[in-house]
PDB file of C-alpha atoms and ligand atoms in Angstrom:
ATOM      1  CA  MET K1223       0.136   0.019   0.332  1.00 48.00           C
ATOM      2  CA  SER K1224       2.708   2.408   0.944  1.00 50.00           C
ATOM      3  CA  GLU K1225       6.661   2.702   1.390  1.00 58.00           C
ATOM      4  CA  ASP K1226       5.777   1.551   5.053  1.00 68.00           C
ATOM      5  CA  GLY K1227       5.532  -1.886   3.635  1.00 74.00           C
ATOM      6  CA  PRO K1228       2.844  -4.315   3.606  1.00 84.00           C
ATOM      7  CA  MET K1229      -0.807  -3.590   5.244  1.00 87.00           C
ATOM      8  CA  SER K1230      -1.528  -4.897   8.341  1.00 95.00           C
ATOM      9  CA  ARG K1231      -4.467  -7.671   8.851  1.00 96.00           C
ATOM     10  CA  GLU K1232      -6.252  -4.808  10.623  1.00 97.00           C
ATOM     11  CA  GLN K1233      -6.073  -2.356   7.602  1.00 97.00           C
ATOM     12  CA  GLU K1234      -6.660  -4.864   5.135  1.00 97.00           C
ATOM     13  CA  ILE K1235     -10.151  -5.908   6.607  1.00 98.00           C
ATOM     14  CA  ALA K1236     -10.576  -2.214   7.447  1.00 98.00           C
ATOM     15  CA  GLU K1237     -10.482  -1.236   3.915  1.00 98.00           C
ATOM     16  CA  GLY K1238     -12.725  -4.312   2.907  1.00 98.00           C
ATOM     17  CA  LEU K1239     -15.325  -3.312   5.404  1.00 98.00           C
ATOM     18  CA  ALA K1240     -15.183   0.306   3.875  1.00 98.00           C
ATOM     19  CA  ARG K1241     -15.460  -0.776   0.479  1.00 98.00           C
ATOM     20  CA  VAL K1242     -18.538  -3.227   1.474  1.00 98.00           C
ATOM     21  CA  GLN K1243     -20.013  -0.672   3.591  1.00 98.00           C
ATOM     22  CA  GLY K1244     -19.717   2.176   0.315  1.00 98.00           C
ATOM     23  CA  ARG K1245     -21.377  -0.613  -1.894  1.00 98.00           C
ATOM     24  CA  ILE K1246     -24.550  -1.267   0.293  1.00 98.00           C
ATOM     25  CA  GLN K1247     -24.813   2.183   0.879  1.00 98.00           C
ATOM     26  CA  ALA K1248     -24.573   3.148  -2.717  1.00 98.00           C
ATOM     27  CA  ALA K1249     -27.185  -0.070  -3.538  1.00 98.00           C
ATOM     28  CA  ALA K1250     -29.591   1.042  -0.774  1.00 98.00           C
ATOM     29  CA  THR K1251     -29.822   4.814  -1.755  1.00 98.00           C
ATOM     30  CA  ALA K1252     -30.082   4.180  -5.479  1.00 98.00           C
ATOM     31  CA  ALA K1253     -33.054   2.022  -4.261  1.00 98.00           C
ATOM     32  CA  GLY K1254     -34.657   4.570  -2.237  1.00 98.00           C
ATOM     33  CA  ARG K1255     -34.111   2.723   0.977  1.00 98.00           C
ATOM     34  CA  ASP K1256     -32.429   3.677   4.273  1.00 98.00           C
ATOM     35  CA  PRO K1257     -28.795   2.113   4.474  1.00 98.00           C
ATOM     36  CA  ALA K1258     -29.459   1.541   8.201  1.00 97.00           C
ATOM     37  CA  ASP K1259     -32.223  -0.820   7.154  1.00 98.00           C
ATOM     38  CA  VAL K1260     -29.622  -3.297   5.612  1.00 98.00           C
ATOM     39  CA  THR K1261     -27.618  -5.258   8.472  1.00 98.00           C
ATOM     40  CA  LEU K1262     -23.714  -6.383   6.959  1.00 98.00           C
ATOM     41  CA  VAL K1263     -23.216  -9.952   8.631  1.00 99.00           C
ATOM     42  CA  VAL K1264     -19.704 -10.454   7.366  1.00 98.00           C
ATOM     43  CA  VAL K1265     -19.087 -14.221   6.666  1.00 98.00           C
ATOM     44  CA  THR K1266     -16.153 -15.465   8.862  1.00 98.00           C
ATOM     45  CA  LYS K1267     -15.815 -19.263   7.816  1.00 97.00           C
ATOM     46  CA  PHE K1268     -12.309 -20.301   7.093  1.00 97.00           C
ATOM     47  CA  PHE K1269     -10.926 -17.108   9.133  1.00 97.00           C
ATOM     48  CA  PRO K1270      -9.538 -17.051  12.616  1.00 97.00           C
ATOM     49  CA  ALA K1271     -11.174 -15.927  15.838  1.00 98.00           C
ATOM     50  CA  ALA K1272      -8.809 -13.165  15.711  1.00 97.00           C
ATOM     51  CA  ASP K1273     -10.535 -11.845  12.092  1.00 98.00           C
ATOM     52  CA  VAL K1274     -13.702 -11.907  13.958  1.00 98.00           C
ATOM     53  CA  ARG K1275     -11.972  -9.507  17.276  1.00 98.00           C
ATOM     54  CA  LEU K1276     -10.897  -7.193  14.666  1.00 98.00           C
ATOM     55  CA  LEU K1277     -14.093  -7.083  13.043  1.00 98.00           C
ATOM     56  CA  ALA K1278     -15.680  -6.170  16.198  1.00 98.00           C
ATOM     57  CA  SER K1279     -13.244  -3.560  16.891  1.00 97.00           C
ATOM     58  CA  LEU K1280     -14.199  -2.202  13.584  1.00 98.00           C
ATOM     59  CA  GLY K1281     -17.871  -2.159  14.651  1.00 98.00           C
ATOM     60  CA  VAL K1282     -19.197  -4.947  12.849  1.00 98.00           C
ATOM     61  CA  THR K1283     -21.839  -6.498  14.991  1.00 98.00           C
ATOM     62  CA  ASP K1284     -22.864  -9.483  12.948  1.00 98.00           C
ATOM     63  CA  VAL K1285     -20.687 -12.609  11.929  1.00 98.00           C
ATOM     64  CA  GLY K1286     -21.572 -15.505   9.873  1.00 98.00           C
ATOM     65  CA  GLU K1287     -20.448 -19.305   9.828  1.00 98.00           C
ATOM     66  CA  ASN K1288     -21.822 -22.248   8.101  1.00 97.00           C
ATOM     67  CA  ARG K1289     -19.909 -25.060   9.733  1.00 97.00           C
ATOM     68  CA  HIS K1290     -20.521 -26.275  13.338  1.00 97.00           C
ATOM     69  CA  GLN K1291     -17.531 -27.516  14.191  1.00 97.00           C
ATOM     70  CA  GLU K1292     -15.804 -24.460  13.048  1.00 97.00           C
ATOM     71  CA  ALA K1293     -18.141 -22.205  14.486  1.00 98.00           C
ATOM     72  CA  VAL K1294     -18.435 -23.389  18.041  1.00 98.00           C
ATOM     73  CA  ALA K1295     -14.770 -23.461  18.495  1.00 98.00           C
ATOM     74  CA  LYS K1296     -14.465 -20.105  16.979  1.00 98.00           C
ATOM     75  CA  ALA K1297     -17.265 -18.715  19.388  1.00 98.00           C
ATOM     76  CA  ALA K1298     -15.772 -19.791  22.274  1.00 97.00           C
ATOM     77  CA  GLN K1299     -12.435 -18.180  21.490  1.00 97.00           C
ATOM     78  CA  VAL K1300     -14.204 -14.978  20.671  1.00 98.00           C
ATOM     79  CA  ALA K1301     -16.095 -15.286  23.927  1.00 97.00           C
ATOM     80  CA  GLU K1302     -12.693 -15.458  26.062  1.00 96.00           C
ATOM     81  CA  GLU K1303     -11.969 -12.609  27.792  1.00 94.00           C
ATOM     82  CA  PRO K1304     -11.825  -9.858  27.066  1.00 94.00           C
ATOM     83  CA  ALA K1305     -14.718 -11.185  24.738  1.00 94.00           C
ATOM     84  CA  ALA K1306     -15.741  -9.505  21.671  1.00 95.00           C
ATOM     85  CA  ASP K1307     -19.402  -8.943  21.148  1.00 94.00           C
ATOM     86  CA  VAL K1308     -20.767 -10.261  18.049  1.00 98.00           C
ATOM     87  CA  ARG K1309     -24.041 -11.841  17.242  1.00 98.00           C
ATOM     88  CA  TRP K1310     -23.411 -15.264  15.363  1.00 98.00           C
ATOM     89  CA  HIS K1311     -25.644 -16.483  12.593  1.00 98.00           C
ATOM     90  CA  PHE K1312     -25.557 -20.007  11.684  1.00 98.00           C
ATOM     91  CA  ILE K1313     -25.723 -19.821   7.704  1.00 98.00           C
ATOM     92  CA  GLY K1314     -24.755 -23.231   6.486  1.00 97.00           C
ATOM     93  CA  GLY K1315     -26.640 -26.616   5.918  1.00 95.00           C
ATOM     94  CA  LEU K1316     -28.003 -28.092   9.302  1.00 95.00           C
ATOM     95  CA  GLN K1317     -28.164 -31.842  10.530  1.00 95.00           C
ATOM     96  CA  SER K1318     -30.896 -32.409  12.989  1.00 95.00           C
ATOM     97  CA  ASN K1319     -28.341 -33.971  15.553  1.00 97.00           C
ATOM     98  CA  LYS K1320     -26.229 -31.029  15.731  1.00 97.00           C
ATOM     99  CA  ALA K1321     -29.208 -28.385  15.732  1.00 98.00           C
ATOM    100  CA  ALA K1322     -29.524 -28.347  19.543  1.00 98.00           C
ATOM    101  CA  ALA K1323     -25.501 -27.698  19.997  1.00 98.00           C
ATOM    102  CA  VAL K1324     -25.875 -24.721  17.406  1.00 98.00           C
ATOM    103  CA  ALA K1325     -28.418 -22.982  19.396  1.00 98.00           C
ATOM    104  CA  GLY K1326     -25.996 -23.115  22.140  1.00 97.00           C
ATOM    105  CA  TYR K1327     -23.793 -20.435  20.925  1.00 97.00           C
ATOM    106  CA  ALA K1328     -26.282 -19.002  17.412  1.00 98.00           C
ATOM    107  CA  ASP K1329     -28.278 -16.075  17.959  1.00 98.00           C
ATOM    108  CA  VAL K1330     -29.770 -16.393  14.792  1.00 98.00           C
ATOM    109  CA  VAL K1331     -30.105 -19.897  12.501  1.00 98.00           C
ATOM    110  CA  SER K1332     -30.767 -18.726   9.237  1.00 98.00           C
ATOM    111  CA  SER K1333     -30.440 -22.246   7.389  1.00 98.00           C
ATOM    112  CA  ILE K1334     -33.920 -24.039   8.298  1.00 98.00           C
ATOM    113  CA  ASP K1335     -35.017 -25.930   5.268  1.00 97.00           C
ATOM    114  CA  ARG K1336     -37.246 -28.590   7.048  1.00 97.00           C
ATOM    115  CA  SER K1337     -39.686 -28.912   9.795  1.00 98.00           C
ATOM    116  CA  LYS K1338     -37.439 -31.658  11.726  1.00 97.00           C
ATOM    117  CA  LEU K1339     -34.910 -28.923  12.635  1.00 98.00           C
ATOM    118  CA  LEU K1340     -37.684 -26.941  14.822  1.00 98.00           C
ATOM    119  CA  ALA K1341     -37.217 -29.416  18.048  1.00 98.00           C
ATOM    120  CA  PRO K1342     -33.770 -29.797  18.402  1.00 98.00           C
ATOM    121  CA  LEU K1343     -33.156 -26.127  17.542  1.00 98.00           C
ATOM    122  CA  ALA K1344     -35.984 -25.397  20.271  1.00 98.00           C
ATOM    123  CA  ARG K1345     -34.577 -27.624  22.786  1.00 98.00           C
ATOM    124  CA  GLY K1346     -30.802 -26.240  22.532  1.00 98.00           C
ATOM    125  CA  ALA K1347     -32.741 -22.801  22.894  1.00 98.00           C
ATOM    126  CA  ALA K1348     -34.376 -23.802  26.146  1.00 98.00           C
ATOM    127  CA  GLN K1349     -31.599 -25.198  27.842  1.00 97.00           C
ATOM    128  CA  ARG K1350     -29.549 -21.841  27.230  1.00 96.00           C
ATOM    129  CA  GLY K1351     -32.752 -20.090  28.290  1.00 97.00           C
ATOM    130  CA  ARG K1352     -33.066 -17.838  25.495  1.00 95.00           C
ATOM    131  CA  ASP K1353     -35.535 -17.551  22.355  1.00 97.00           C
ATOM    132  CA  LEU K1354     -33.444 -17.849  19.199  1.00 98.00           C
ATOM    133  CA  ASP K1355     -34.121 -15.708  16.020  1.00 98.00           C
ATOM    134  CA  VAL K1356     -34.609 -18.395  12.848  1.00 98.00           C
ATOM    135  CA  LEU K1357     -34.917 -17.694   9.246  1.00 98.00           C
ATOM    136  CA  LEU K1358     -36.330 -20.259   6.776  1.00 98.00           C
ATOM    137  CA  GLN K1359     -34.053 -20.989   3.537  1.00 98.00           C
ATOM    138  CA  VAL K1360     -36.059 -21.094   0.601  1.00 98.00           C
ATOM    139  CA  SER K1361     -34.605 -22.607  -2.347  1.00 97.00           C
ATOM    140  CA  LEU K1362     -34.362 -20.703  -5.756  1.00 96.00           C
ATOM    141  CA  ASP K1363     -33.007 -23.677  -7.738  1.00 91.00           C
ATOM    142  CA  PRO K1364     -35.329 -25.205 -10.308  1.00 82.00           C
ATOM    143  CA  PRO K1365     -37.168 -28.395  -8.614  1.00 76.00           C
ATOM    144  CA  GLY K1366     -34.893 -31.305  -8.862  1.00 75.00           C
ATOM    145  CA  ALA K1367     -31.471 -29.441  -9.106  1.00 79.00           C
ATOM    146  CA  ALA K1368     -28.394 -31.189  -7.906  1.00 74.00           C
ATOM    147  CA  GLY K1369     -26.981 -29.723  -4.612  1.00 71.00           C
ATOM    148  CA  ARG K1370     -30.288 -27.533  -3.669  1.00 74.00           C
ATOM    149  CA  SER K1371     -30.497 -26.237  -0.582  1.00 85.00           C
ATOM    150  CA  GLY K1372     -33.638 -24.347   1.160  1.00 95.00           C
ATOM    151  CA  CYS K1373     -36.945 -25.692   0.910  1.00 96.00           C
ATOM    152  CA  ASP K1374     -39.190 -25.920  -2.191  1.00 95.00           C
ATOM    153  CA  PRO K1375     -41.273 -22.504  -2.036  1.00 95.00           C
ATOM    154  CA  ALA K1376     -44.582 -24.645  -2.054  1.00 95.00           C
ATOM    155  CA  GLU K1377     -43.715 -26.080   1.230  1.00 96.00           C
ATOM    156  CA  LEU K1378     -42.368 -22.666   2.802  1.00 98.00           C
ATOM    157  CA  ALA K1379     -46.196 -22.105   4.304  1.00 97.00           C
ATOM    158  CA  ALA K1380     -46.288 -24.999   6.234  1.00 98.00           C
ATOM    159  CA  LEU K1381     -42.733 -24.906   7.420  1.00 98.00           C
ATOM    160  CA  ALA K1382     -43.678 -21.275   8.368  1.00 98.00           C
ATOM    161  CA  ASP K1383     -46.421 -22.049  10.709  1.00 97.00           C
ATOM    162  CA  ALA K1384     -44.406 -25.211  12.406  1.00 98.00           C
ATOM    163  CA  ALA K1385     -41.672 -22.537  13.220  1.00 98.00           C
ATOM    164  CA  GLU K1386     -44.099 -20.342  14.383  1.00 97.00           C
ATOM    165  CA  ALA K1387     -45.818 -22.506  16.710  1.00 97.00           C
ATOM    166  CA  THR K1388     -42.366 -23.904  18.425  1.00 98.00           C
ATOM    167  CA  GLU K1389     -41.679 -22.552  21.625  1.00 98.00           C
ATOM    168  CA  HIS K1390     -38.383 -20.900  22.123  1.00 98.00           C
ATOM    169  CA  LEU K1391     -37.843 -19.904  18.130  1.00 98.00           C
ATOM    170  CA  ARG K1392     -38.754 -16.233  16.951  1.00 98.00           C
ATOM    171  CA  LEU K1393     -39.760 -16.664  13.377  1.00 98.00           C
ATOM    172  CA  ARG K1394     -37.922 -13.413  11.908  1.00 98.00           C
ATOM    173  CA  GLY K1395     -38.159 -14.025   7.724  1.00 98.00           C
ATOM    174  CA  LEU K1396     -36.288 -15.526   5.012  1.00 98.00           C
ATOM    175  CA  MET K1397     -32.935 -16.413   3.446  1.00 98.00           C
ATOM    176  CA  ALA K1398     -31.572 -17.490  -0.056  1.00 98.00           C
ATOM    177  CA  VAL K1399     -28.583 -17.962  -2.198  1.00 96.00           C
ATOM    178  CA  ALA K1400     -28.840 -17.025  -5.986  1.00 95.00           C
ATOM    179  CA  PRO K1401     -28.665 -20.148  -7.711  1.00 94.00           C
ATOM    180  CA  LEU K1402     -24.983 -20.702  -9.526  1.00 89.00           C
ATOM    181  CA  GLY K1403     -25.215 -19.656 -13.058  1.00 89.00           C
ATOM    182  CA  GLU K1404     -28.240 -17.699 -13.139  1.00 91.00           C
ATOM    183  CA  ASP K1405     -28.747 -14.024 -13.172  1.00 95.00           C
ATOM    184  CA  PRO K1406     -29.343 -12.965  -9.329  1.00 96.00           C
ATOM    185  CA  ALA K1407     -31.483  -9.931 -10.458  1.00 97.00           C
ATOM    186  CA  ALA K1408     -33.937 -12.652 -11.831  1.00 96.00           C
ATOM    187  CA  ALA K1409     -33.623 -15.075  -8.544  1.00 96.00           C
ATOM    188  CA  PHE K1410     -34.146 -12.249  -6.266  1.00 98.00           C
ATOM    189  CA  ASP K1411     -37.186 -11.134  -8.221  1.00 97.00           C
ATOM    190  CA  ARG K1412     -38.509 -14.636  -7.645  1.00 97.00           C
ATOM    191  CA  LEU K1413     -37.427 -14.017  -3.965  1.00 98.00           C
ATOM    192  CA  ALA K1414     -39.175 -10.740  -3.601  1.00 97.00           C
ATOM    193  CA  ALA K1415     -42.398 -12.181  -4.528  1.00 97.00           C
ATOM    194  CA  ILE K1416     -42.164 -15.539  -2.471  1.00 98.00           C
ATOM    195  CA  HIS K1417     -41.271 -12.943   0.557  1.00 97.00           C
ATOM    196  CA  ASP K1418     -44.347 -10.782  -0.178  1.00 96.00           C
ATOM    197  CA  GLY K1419     -46.667 -13.569   0.099  1.00 96.00           C
ATOM    198  CA  PHE K1420     -44.856 -14.935   3.219  1.00 97.00           C
ATOM    199  CA  ARG K1421     -45.327 -11.490   5.168  1.00 96.00           C
ATOM    200  CA  ALA K1422     -48.735 -11.703   4.110  1.00 96.00           C
ATOM    201  CA  ALA K1423     -49.327 -14.470   6.590  1.00 96.00           C
ATOM    202  CA  HIS K1424     -46.367 -13.487   9.074  1.00 97.00           C
ATOM    203  CA  PRO K1425     -46.328  -9.981   8.990  1.00 96.00           C
ATOM    204  CA  GLU K1426     -43.946  -9.538  11.966  1.00 95.00           C
ATOM    205  CA  ALA K1427     -41.256 -11.972  10.239  1.00 97.00           C
ATOM    206  CA  ASP K1428     -39.791  -9.246   7.717  1.00 97.00           C
ATOM    207  CA  TRP K1429     -36.231 -10.094   7.662  1.00 98.00           C
ATOM    208  CA  LEU K1430     -35.008 -11.034   4.271  1.00 98.00           C
ATOM    209  CA  SER K1431     -31.151 -12.444   4.163  1.00 98.00           C
ATOM    210  CA  ALA K1432     -30.230 -12.667   0.517  1.00 98.00           C
ATOM    211  CA  GLY K1433     -26.978 -10.947  -1.397  1.00 98.00           C
ATOM    212  CA  MET K1434     -23.465 -11.915  -1.205  1.00 98.00           C
ATOM    213  CA  SER K1435     -20.056 -10.214  -2.026  1.00 98.00           C
ATOM    214  CA  GLY K1436     -20.818 -10.845  -5.967  1.00 97.00           C
ATOM    215  CA  ASP K1437     -24.633 -10.037  -5.866  1.00 97.00           C
ATOM    216  CA  LEU K1438     -25.535  -7.677  -2.874  1.00 98.00           C
ATOM    217  CA  GLU K1439     -26.508  -5.026  -4.892  1.00 98.00           C
ATOM    218  CA  ALA K1440     -29.165  -6.954  -6.592  1.00 98.00           C
ATOM    219  CA  ALA K1441     -30.432  -8.154  -3.223  1.00 98.00           C
ATOM    220  CA  ILE K1442     -30.945  -4.714  -1.791  1.00 98.00           C
ATOM    221  CA  GLU K1443     -32.371  -3.693  -4.623  1.00 98.00           C
ATOM    222  CA  ARG K1444     -35.292  -6.350  -3.675  1.00 98.00           C
ATOM    223  CA  GLY K1445     -35.672  -5.580  -0.274  1.00 98.00           C
ATOM    224  CA  ALA K1446     -32.594  -7.620   1.249  1.00 98.00           C
ATOM    225  CA  THR K1447     -32.592  -6.475   5.172  1.00 98.00           C
ATOM    226  CA  HIS K1448     -29.210  -8.735   5.596  1.00 98.00           C
ATOM    227  CA  VAL K1449     -26.567  -9.280   3.316  1.00 98.00           C
ATOM    228  CA  ARG K1450     -23.787 -11.745   3.844  1.00 98.00           C
ATOM    229  CA  VAL K1451     -20.806 -10.844   2.741  1.00 98.00           C
ATOM    230  CA  GLY K1452     -17.416 -12.823   3.036  1.00 98.00           C
ATOM    231  CA  HIS K1453     -14.473 -12.480   0.539  1.00 97.00           C
ATOM    232  CA  ALA K1454     -15.163  -8.918  -0.100  1.00 98.00           C
ATOM    233  CA  VAL K1455     -14.568  -7.934   3.120  1.00 98.00           C
ATOM    234  CA  LEU K1456     -12.057 -10.438   4.208  1.00 98.00           C
ATOM    235  CA  GLY K1457     -10.171 -11.548   1.177  1.00 96.00           C
ATOM    236  CA  PRO K1458      -9.786 -14.958  -0.513  1.00 94.00           C
ATOM    237  CA  ARG K1459     -10.547 -17.799   1.928  1.00 88.00           C
ATOM    238  CA  PRO K1460      -7.595 -19.950   3.040  1.00 83.00           C
ATOM    239  CA  GLN K1461      -7.428 -23.259   2.389  1.00 74.00           C
ATOM    240  CA  ILE K1462      -9.477 -25.647   4.579  1.00 61.00           C
ATOM    241  CA  LYS K1463      -7.134 -27.510   6.896  1.00 52.00           C
TER     242      LYS K1463
HETATM  243  C1  PLP W2135     -19.725 -18.187   2.269  1.00 71.13           C
HETATM  244  C2  PLP W2135     -21.453 -17.921   2.257  1.00 71.13           C
HETATM  245  C3  PLP W2135     -21.316 -16.550   1.898  1.00 71.13           C
HETATM  246  C4  PLP W2135     -20.662 -15.413   1.743  1.00 71.13           C
HETATM  247  O1  PLP W2135     -20.141 -15.745   0.269  1.00 71.13           O
HETATM  248  P1  PLP W2135     -19.253 -14.551  -0.433  1.00 71.13           P
HETATM  249  O2  PLP W2135     -18.747 -15.156  -1.485  1.00 71.13           O
HETATM  250  O3  PLP W2135     -17.779 -14.863   0.439  1.00 71.13           O
HETATM  251  O4  PLP W2135     -19.673 -13.332   0.095  1.00 71.13           O
HETATM  252  C5  PLP W2135     -23.156 -16.215   1.869  1.00 71.13           C
HETATM  253  N1  PLP W2135     -23.895 -17.047   1.862  1.00 71.13           N
HETATM  254  C6  PLP W2135     -23.561 -18.269   2.560  1.00 71.13           C
HETATM  255  C7  PLP W2135     -24.775 -19.393   2.802  1.00 71.13           C
HETATM  256  C8  PLP W2135     -22.412 -18.624   2.675  1.00 71.13           C
HETATM  257  O5  PLP W2135     -22.072 -20.280   2.791  1.00 71.13           O
END
């Protein structure tokens, strides 16, 4: 960056963060929305707890993780004194035998795609003595697509009713990922329509988590309240050990 040598990790993250915050601001303004209505969730998967601490010191309030094993260890490290205060969003595929454990550290579980997850999540939340915010993940892939994650839009209403009826879970809204190889604007158009229908039945559940490093503008234009951004803030992900 300068004659002072390579950037520190803190400078690197601060620059990535400023760039992404600028993009969020511009996209929200262009869409006639208040940038403060869009929450940045920095996806810290594969990055160390030290980066989470740096993010917190730079004002980041929300981080996302997609693998239980990694997330539980990292959350414990970040909670060590001096603890950094961040909200943990679990955004990955969830196994029902891990769900109660995820509720032990996650503040938000964003990837509920089947009703089988609800009881163990509720049990984990009850054991922790607090309610858990949950989002339902809806699939934007064509039916039957390989590697599809999220529930079928046709099954969403029943899943939402089941989530809302579950004690210790607070149904907050929807989450989705734009399919690879499709124009994200078209995918997020479908999502916005799904979210409208969903909110007619669940008016309080107004969160919409959509948009990542490559497509956050398209998501914000279509109403995203949460964007999940990894490499645009933190740089290329390290290799899995
Ligand atoms: C990894 C991940 C992200 C962030 O991806 P980037 O392209 O690095 O911004 C967002 N959402 C989910 C579900 C992820 O797994």
